[in-house]
Coordinates of C-alpha atoms in Angstrom, one line a residue:
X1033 CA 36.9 -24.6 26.8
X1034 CA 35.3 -24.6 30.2
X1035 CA 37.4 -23.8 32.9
X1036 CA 36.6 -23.1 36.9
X1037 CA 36.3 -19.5 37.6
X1038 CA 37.5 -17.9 41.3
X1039 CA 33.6 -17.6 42.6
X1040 CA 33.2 -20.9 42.1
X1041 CA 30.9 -21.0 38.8
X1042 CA 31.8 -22.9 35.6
X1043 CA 32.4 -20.9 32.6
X1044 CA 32.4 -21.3 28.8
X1045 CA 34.7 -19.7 26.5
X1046 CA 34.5 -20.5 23.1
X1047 CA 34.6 -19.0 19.4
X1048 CA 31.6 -19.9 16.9
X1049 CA 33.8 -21.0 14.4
X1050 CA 37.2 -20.8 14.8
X1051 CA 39.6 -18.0 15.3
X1052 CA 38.9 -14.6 14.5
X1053 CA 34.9 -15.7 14.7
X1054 CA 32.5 -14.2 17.4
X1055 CA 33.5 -15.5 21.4
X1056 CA 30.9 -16.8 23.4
X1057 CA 31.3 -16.7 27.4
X1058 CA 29.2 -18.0 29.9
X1059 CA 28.7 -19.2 33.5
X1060 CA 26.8 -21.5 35.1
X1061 CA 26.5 -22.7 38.3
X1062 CA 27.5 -26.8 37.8
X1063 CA 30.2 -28.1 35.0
X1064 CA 27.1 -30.1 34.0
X1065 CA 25.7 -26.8 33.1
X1066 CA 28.6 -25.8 31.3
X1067 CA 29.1 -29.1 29.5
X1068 CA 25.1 -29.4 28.1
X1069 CA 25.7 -25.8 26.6
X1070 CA 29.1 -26.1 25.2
X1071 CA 27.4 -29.6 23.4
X1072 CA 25.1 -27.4 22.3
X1073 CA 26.6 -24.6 20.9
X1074 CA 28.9 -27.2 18.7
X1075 CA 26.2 -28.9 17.8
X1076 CA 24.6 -26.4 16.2
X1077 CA 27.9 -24.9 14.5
X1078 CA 28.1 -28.1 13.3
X1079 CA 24.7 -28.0 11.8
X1080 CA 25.6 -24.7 10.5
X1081 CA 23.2 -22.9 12.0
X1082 CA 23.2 -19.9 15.2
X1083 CA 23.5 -21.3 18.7
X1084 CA 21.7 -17.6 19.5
X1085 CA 19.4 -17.0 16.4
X1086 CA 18.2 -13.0 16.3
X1087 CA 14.8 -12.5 18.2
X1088 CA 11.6 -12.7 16.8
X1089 CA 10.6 -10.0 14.2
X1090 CA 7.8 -8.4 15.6
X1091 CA 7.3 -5.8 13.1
X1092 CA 3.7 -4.6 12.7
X1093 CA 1.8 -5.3 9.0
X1094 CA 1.8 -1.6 8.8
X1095 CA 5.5 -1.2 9.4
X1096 CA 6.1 -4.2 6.2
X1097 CA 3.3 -2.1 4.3
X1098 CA 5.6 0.8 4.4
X1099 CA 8.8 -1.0 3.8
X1100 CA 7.2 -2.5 0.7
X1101 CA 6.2 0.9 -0.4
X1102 CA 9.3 2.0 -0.1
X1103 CA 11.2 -0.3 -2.0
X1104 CA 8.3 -1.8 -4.2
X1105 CA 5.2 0.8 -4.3
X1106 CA 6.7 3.9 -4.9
X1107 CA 8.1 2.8 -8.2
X1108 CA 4.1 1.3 -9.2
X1109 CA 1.6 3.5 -10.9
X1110 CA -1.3 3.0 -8.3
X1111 CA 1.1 2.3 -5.6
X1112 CA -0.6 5.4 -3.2
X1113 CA -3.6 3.5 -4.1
X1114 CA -2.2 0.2 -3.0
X1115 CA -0.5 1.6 0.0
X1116 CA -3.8 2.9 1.2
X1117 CA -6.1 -0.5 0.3
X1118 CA -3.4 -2.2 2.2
X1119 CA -3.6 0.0 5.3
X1120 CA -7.2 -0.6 5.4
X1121 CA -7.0 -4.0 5.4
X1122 CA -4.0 -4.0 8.5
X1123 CA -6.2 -1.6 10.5
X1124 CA -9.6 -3.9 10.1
X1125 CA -7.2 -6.7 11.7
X1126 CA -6.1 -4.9 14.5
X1127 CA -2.6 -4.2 12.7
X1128 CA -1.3 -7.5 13.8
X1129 CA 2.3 -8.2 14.2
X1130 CA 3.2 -9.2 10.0
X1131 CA 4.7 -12.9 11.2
X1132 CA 1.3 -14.0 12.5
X1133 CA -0.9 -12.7 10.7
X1134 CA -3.9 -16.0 10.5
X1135 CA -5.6 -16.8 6.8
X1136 CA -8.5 -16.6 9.0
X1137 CA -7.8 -12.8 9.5
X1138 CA -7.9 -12.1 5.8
X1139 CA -10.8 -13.7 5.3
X1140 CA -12.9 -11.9 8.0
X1141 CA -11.8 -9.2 6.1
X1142 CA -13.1 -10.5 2.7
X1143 CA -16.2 -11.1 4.2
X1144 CA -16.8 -8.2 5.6
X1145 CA -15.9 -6.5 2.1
X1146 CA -18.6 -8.9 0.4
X1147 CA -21.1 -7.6 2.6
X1148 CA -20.6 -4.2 1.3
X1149 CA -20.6 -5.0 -2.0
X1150 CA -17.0 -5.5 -2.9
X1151 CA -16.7 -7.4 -6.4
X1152 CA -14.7 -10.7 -6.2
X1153 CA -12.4 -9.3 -8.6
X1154 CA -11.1 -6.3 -6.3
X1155 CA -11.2 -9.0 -3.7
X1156 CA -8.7 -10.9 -5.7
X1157 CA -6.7 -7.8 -6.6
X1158 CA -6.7 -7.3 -2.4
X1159 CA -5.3 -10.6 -2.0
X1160 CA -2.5 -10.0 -4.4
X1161 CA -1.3 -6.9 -3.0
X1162 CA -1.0 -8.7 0.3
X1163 CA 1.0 -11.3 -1.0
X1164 CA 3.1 -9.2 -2.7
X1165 CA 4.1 -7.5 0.1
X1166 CA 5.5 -10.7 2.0
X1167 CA 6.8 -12.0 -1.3
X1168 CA 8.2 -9.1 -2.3
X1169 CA 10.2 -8.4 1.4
X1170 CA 11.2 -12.0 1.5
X1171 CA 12.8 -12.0 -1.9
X1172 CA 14.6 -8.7 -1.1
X1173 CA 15.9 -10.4 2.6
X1174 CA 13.9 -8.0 4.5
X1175 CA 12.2 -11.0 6.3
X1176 CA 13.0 -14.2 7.2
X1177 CA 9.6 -15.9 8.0
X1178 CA 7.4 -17.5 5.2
X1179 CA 4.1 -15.7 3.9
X1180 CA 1.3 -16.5 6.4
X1181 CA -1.4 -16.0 3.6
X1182 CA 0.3 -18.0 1.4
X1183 CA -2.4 -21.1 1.1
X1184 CA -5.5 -18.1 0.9
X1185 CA -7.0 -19.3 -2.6
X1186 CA -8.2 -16.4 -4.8
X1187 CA -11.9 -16.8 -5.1
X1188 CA -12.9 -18.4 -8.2
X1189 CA -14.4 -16.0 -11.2
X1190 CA -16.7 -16.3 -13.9
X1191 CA -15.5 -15.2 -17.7
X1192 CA -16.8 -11.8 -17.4
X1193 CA -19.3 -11.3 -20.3
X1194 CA -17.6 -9.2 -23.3
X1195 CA -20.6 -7.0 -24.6
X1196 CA -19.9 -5.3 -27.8
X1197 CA -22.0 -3.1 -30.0
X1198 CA -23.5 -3.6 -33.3
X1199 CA -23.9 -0.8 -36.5
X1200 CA -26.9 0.5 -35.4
X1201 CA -25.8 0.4 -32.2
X1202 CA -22.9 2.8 -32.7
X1203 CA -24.7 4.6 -35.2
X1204 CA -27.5 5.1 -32.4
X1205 CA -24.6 6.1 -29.8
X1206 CA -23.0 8.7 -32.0
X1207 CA -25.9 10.1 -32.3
X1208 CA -27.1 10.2 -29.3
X1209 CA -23.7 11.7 -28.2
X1210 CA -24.0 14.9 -31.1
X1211 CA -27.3 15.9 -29.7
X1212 CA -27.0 15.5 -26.4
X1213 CA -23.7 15.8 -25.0
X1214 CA -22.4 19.5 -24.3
X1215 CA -18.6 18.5 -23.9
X1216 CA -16.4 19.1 -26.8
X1217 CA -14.5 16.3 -26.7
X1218 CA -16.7 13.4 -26.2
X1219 CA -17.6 12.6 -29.4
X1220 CA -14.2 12.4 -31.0
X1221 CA -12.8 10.4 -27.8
X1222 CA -16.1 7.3 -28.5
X1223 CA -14.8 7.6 -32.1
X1224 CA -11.3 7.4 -31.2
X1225 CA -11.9 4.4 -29.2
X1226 CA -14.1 2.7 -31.8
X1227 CA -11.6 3.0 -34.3
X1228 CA -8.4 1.8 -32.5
X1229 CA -9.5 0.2 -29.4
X1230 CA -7.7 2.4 -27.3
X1231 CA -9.0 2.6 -23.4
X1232 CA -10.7 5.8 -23.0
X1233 CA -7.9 7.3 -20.5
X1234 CA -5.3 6.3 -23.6
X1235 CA -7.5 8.8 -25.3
X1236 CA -8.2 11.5 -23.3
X1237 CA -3.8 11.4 -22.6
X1238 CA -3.4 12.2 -26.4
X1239 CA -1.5 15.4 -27.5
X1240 CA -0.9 16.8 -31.0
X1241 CA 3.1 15.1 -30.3
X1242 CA 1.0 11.8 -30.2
X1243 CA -0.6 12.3 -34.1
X1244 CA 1.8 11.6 -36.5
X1245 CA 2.2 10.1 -39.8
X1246 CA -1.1 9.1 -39.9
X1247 CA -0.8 7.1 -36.7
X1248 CA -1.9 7.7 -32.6
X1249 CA 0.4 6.8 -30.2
X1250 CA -0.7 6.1 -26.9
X1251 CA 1.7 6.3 -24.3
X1252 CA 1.6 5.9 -20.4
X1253 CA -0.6 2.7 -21.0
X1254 CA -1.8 -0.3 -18.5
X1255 CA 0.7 -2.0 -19.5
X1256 CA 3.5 1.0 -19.5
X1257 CA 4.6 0.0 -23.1
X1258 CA 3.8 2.8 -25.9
X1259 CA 2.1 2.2 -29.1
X1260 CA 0.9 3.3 -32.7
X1261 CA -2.3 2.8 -34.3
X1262 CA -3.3 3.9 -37.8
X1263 CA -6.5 5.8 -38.5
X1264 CA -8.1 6.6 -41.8
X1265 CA -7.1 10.3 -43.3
X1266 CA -9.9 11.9 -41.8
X1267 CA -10.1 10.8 -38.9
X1268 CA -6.5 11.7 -38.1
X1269 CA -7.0 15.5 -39.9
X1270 CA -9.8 16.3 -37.2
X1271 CA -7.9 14.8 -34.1
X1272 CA -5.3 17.0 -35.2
X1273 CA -7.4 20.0 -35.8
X1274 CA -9.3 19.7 -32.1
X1275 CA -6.1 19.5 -30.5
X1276 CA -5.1 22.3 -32.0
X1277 CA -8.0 24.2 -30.9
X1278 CA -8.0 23.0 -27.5
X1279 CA -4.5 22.1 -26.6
X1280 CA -6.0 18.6 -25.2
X1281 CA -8.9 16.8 -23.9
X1282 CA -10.0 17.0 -21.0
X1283 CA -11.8 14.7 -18.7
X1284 CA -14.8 13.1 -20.2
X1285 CA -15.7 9.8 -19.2
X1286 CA -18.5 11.2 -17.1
X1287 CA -20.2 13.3 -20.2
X1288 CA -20.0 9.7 -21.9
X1289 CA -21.8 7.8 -19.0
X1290 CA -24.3 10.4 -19.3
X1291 CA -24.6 9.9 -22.8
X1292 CA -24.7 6.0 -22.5
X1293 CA -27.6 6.7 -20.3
X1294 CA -29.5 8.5 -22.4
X1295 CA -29.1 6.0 -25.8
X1296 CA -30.9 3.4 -23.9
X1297 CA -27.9 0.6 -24.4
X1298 CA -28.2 -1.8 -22.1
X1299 CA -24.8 -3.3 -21.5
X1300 CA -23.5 -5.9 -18.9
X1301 CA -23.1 -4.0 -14.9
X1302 CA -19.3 -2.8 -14.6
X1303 CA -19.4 -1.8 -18.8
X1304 CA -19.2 1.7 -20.1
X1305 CA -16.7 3.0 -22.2
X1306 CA -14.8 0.0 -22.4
X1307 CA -17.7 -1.3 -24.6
X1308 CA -16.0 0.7 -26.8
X1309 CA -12.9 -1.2 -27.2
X1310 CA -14.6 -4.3 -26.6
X1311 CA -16.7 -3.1 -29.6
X1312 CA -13.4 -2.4 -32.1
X1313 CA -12.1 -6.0 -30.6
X1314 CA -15.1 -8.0 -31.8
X1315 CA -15.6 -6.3 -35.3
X1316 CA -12.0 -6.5 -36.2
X1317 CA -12.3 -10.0 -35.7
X1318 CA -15.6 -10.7 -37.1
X1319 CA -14.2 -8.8 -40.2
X1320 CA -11.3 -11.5 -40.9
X1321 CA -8.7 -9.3 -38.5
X1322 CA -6.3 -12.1 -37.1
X1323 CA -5.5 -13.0 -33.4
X1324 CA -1.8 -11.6 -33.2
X1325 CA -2.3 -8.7 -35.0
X1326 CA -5.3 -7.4 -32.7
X1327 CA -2.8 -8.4 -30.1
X1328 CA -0.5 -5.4 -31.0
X1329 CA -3.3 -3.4 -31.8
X1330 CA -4.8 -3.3 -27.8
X1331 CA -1.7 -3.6 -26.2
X1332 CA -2.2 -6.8 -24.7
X1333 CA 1.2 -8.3 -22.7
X1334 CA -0.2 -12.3 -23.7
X1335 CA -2.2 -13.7 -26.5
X1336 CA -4.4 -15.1 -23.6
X1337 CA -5.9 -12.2 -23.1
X1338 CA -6.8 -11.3 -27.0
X1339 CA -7.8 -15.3 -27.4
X1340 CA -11.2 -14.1 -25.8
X1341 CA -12.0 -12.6 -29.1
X1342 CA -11.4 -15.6 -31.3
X1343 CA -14.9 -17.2 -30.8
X1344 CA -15.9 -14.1 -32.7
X1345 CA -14.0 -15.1 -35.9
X1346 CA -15.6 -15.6 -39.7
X1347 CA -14.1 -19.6 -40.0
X1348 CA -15.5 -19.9 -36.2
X1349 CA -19.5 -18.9 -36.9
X1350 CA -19.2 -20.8 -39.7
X1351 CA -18.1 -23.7 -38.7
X1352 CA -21.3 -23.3 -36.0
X1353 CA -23.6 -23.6 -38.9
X1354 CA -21.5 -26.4 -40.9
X1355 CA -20.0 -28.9 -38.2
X1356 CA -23.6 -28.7 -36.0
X1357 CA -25.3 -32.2 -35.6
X1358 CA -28.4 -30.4 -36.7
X1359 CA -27.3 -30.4 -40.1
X1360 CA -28.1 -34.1 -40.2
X1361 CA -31.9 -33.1 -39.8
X1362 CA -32.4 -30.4 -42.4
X1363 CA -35.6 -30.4 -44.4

């Protein structure tokens, strides 16, 4: 309704949609006025969307960063670690407000990251946790505005090169590992490792609870689901017998870098003790271990991951030798 008032302005008076629904009044100074905005306000009812929407959100990055922590992060096992990586990245770009942030922005930052000699693969993992946290708040209705990195493309890897040791390899390594090392626990851990595939933190976080029935079962694992390995007789007796000694194991992974040093293994840059499980991996399906079962032995949450193995199989090098074209040219 518009309707005259006493000082001689024109003013609106009408309901957003219907009775009972919020009343919007105003005045203007023609009928003209008054007429363009009532037209406009039903116009947009009609459409069913706001005549008024909210304002802007001008929410910092860092203030999002903490809301996703908050709701998302603190539930995540490296979400501290997350929390602070994404921090970093909002302080390098001035801590924008989150709504306009520029792709351009983010990749300064991955530049700048390069230079100091972050590996592509972190820079990925960067990427992610950015998008998670606009994904994230979005899904949960804590935005309204769409991701502004949305159309950053990760940056395109190579297959990382799985190195594995031979017998004498290991053989050497053990070794190496008896007569040099000084820490108690670092042989058994490599041996653990070898003969289950377990990563070495899912070692080091046994306890005597986690040796049973001829079986170790790793808990708290990358992929947060627990599971059991068998190990031979012996093996199991002195896992059981050190922890009974020393109540656990303690940090090691250093004492084995040392010890990888010092056997002169040359392995791929980025590789230490996960050679070890890269190691059990390859033999286990060299020996005629199948696919799914290996699967359930590492822990793996797809068959994708465990396919990288495959190449490694009996049928597989055999069929190198027997399907080759070179076959056609034997003496």
């Amino acid at each position: 309704m518009i309707r005259k008032l006493p000082s001689g302005r024109w003013q609106v008076d009408l309901r957003t949609d219907g009775r009972g629904s919020k009343r919007i009044r105003r005045s203007f100074d023609s009928k003209a006025e008054a007429k363009r905005f009532e037209t406009f306000v039903l116009a947009k009812r009609s459409e069913g969307r706001e005549w008024n929407p909210s304002k802007a959100d001008n929410r910092t990055l860092k203030q999002l960063i903490r809301l996703w922590f908050n709701a998302k992060g603190v539930h995540l096992k490296d979400g501290e670690r997350r929390k602070r990586c994404l921090d970093a990245m909002a302080d390098f770009m001035g801590n924008p407000i989150a709504r306009t942030v520029k792709p351009a922005s983010f990749l300064a930052y991955r530049a700048h990251k390069i230079q100091k000699g972050a590996s592509k693969k972190t820079l990925n993992n960067h990427l992610g946790y950015l998008n998670a946290v606009y994904n994230q708040l979005n899904r949960l209705n804590e935005i309204d505005f769409d991701n502004p990195i949305r159309n950053v493309e990760m940056i395109r890897l190579d297959e990382r090169e799985l190195s594995w040791l031979t017998l004498e390899q290991i053989r050497h390594l053990l070794k190496t590992i008896e007569e040099f090392s000084q820490n108690p626990h670092v042989y058994l851990l490599t041996r653990i490792c070898l003969a289950t595939g377990a990563r070495w933190g899912e070692a080091e976080n046994l306890q005597l609870r986690h040796v049973q029935e001829g079986k170790l079962t790793f808990v708290n694992t990358k992929s947060g689901k627990s599971r059991s390995v068998p190990v031979s007789k012996e093996l199991f007796e002195e896992i059981q017998r050190h922890l009974k000694e020393h109540g656990c194991f303690s940090f090691s992974l250093s004492a084995f870098r040392r010890a990888l040093d010092k056997s002169g293994i040359a392995l791929p840059p980025g590789q230490a003790a996960h050679v070890l499980r890269h190691t059990f991996a390859s033999h286990f399906v060299m020996n005629g271990g199948d696919i799914l079962s290996l699967q359930k032995i590492l822990g793996h949450s797809t068959i994708a991951m465990t396919m990288r193995y495959s190449h490694l199989s009996a049928d597989h090098l055999k069929d190198a030798i027997s399907k080759s074209p070179m076959n056609h040219f034997a003496s």
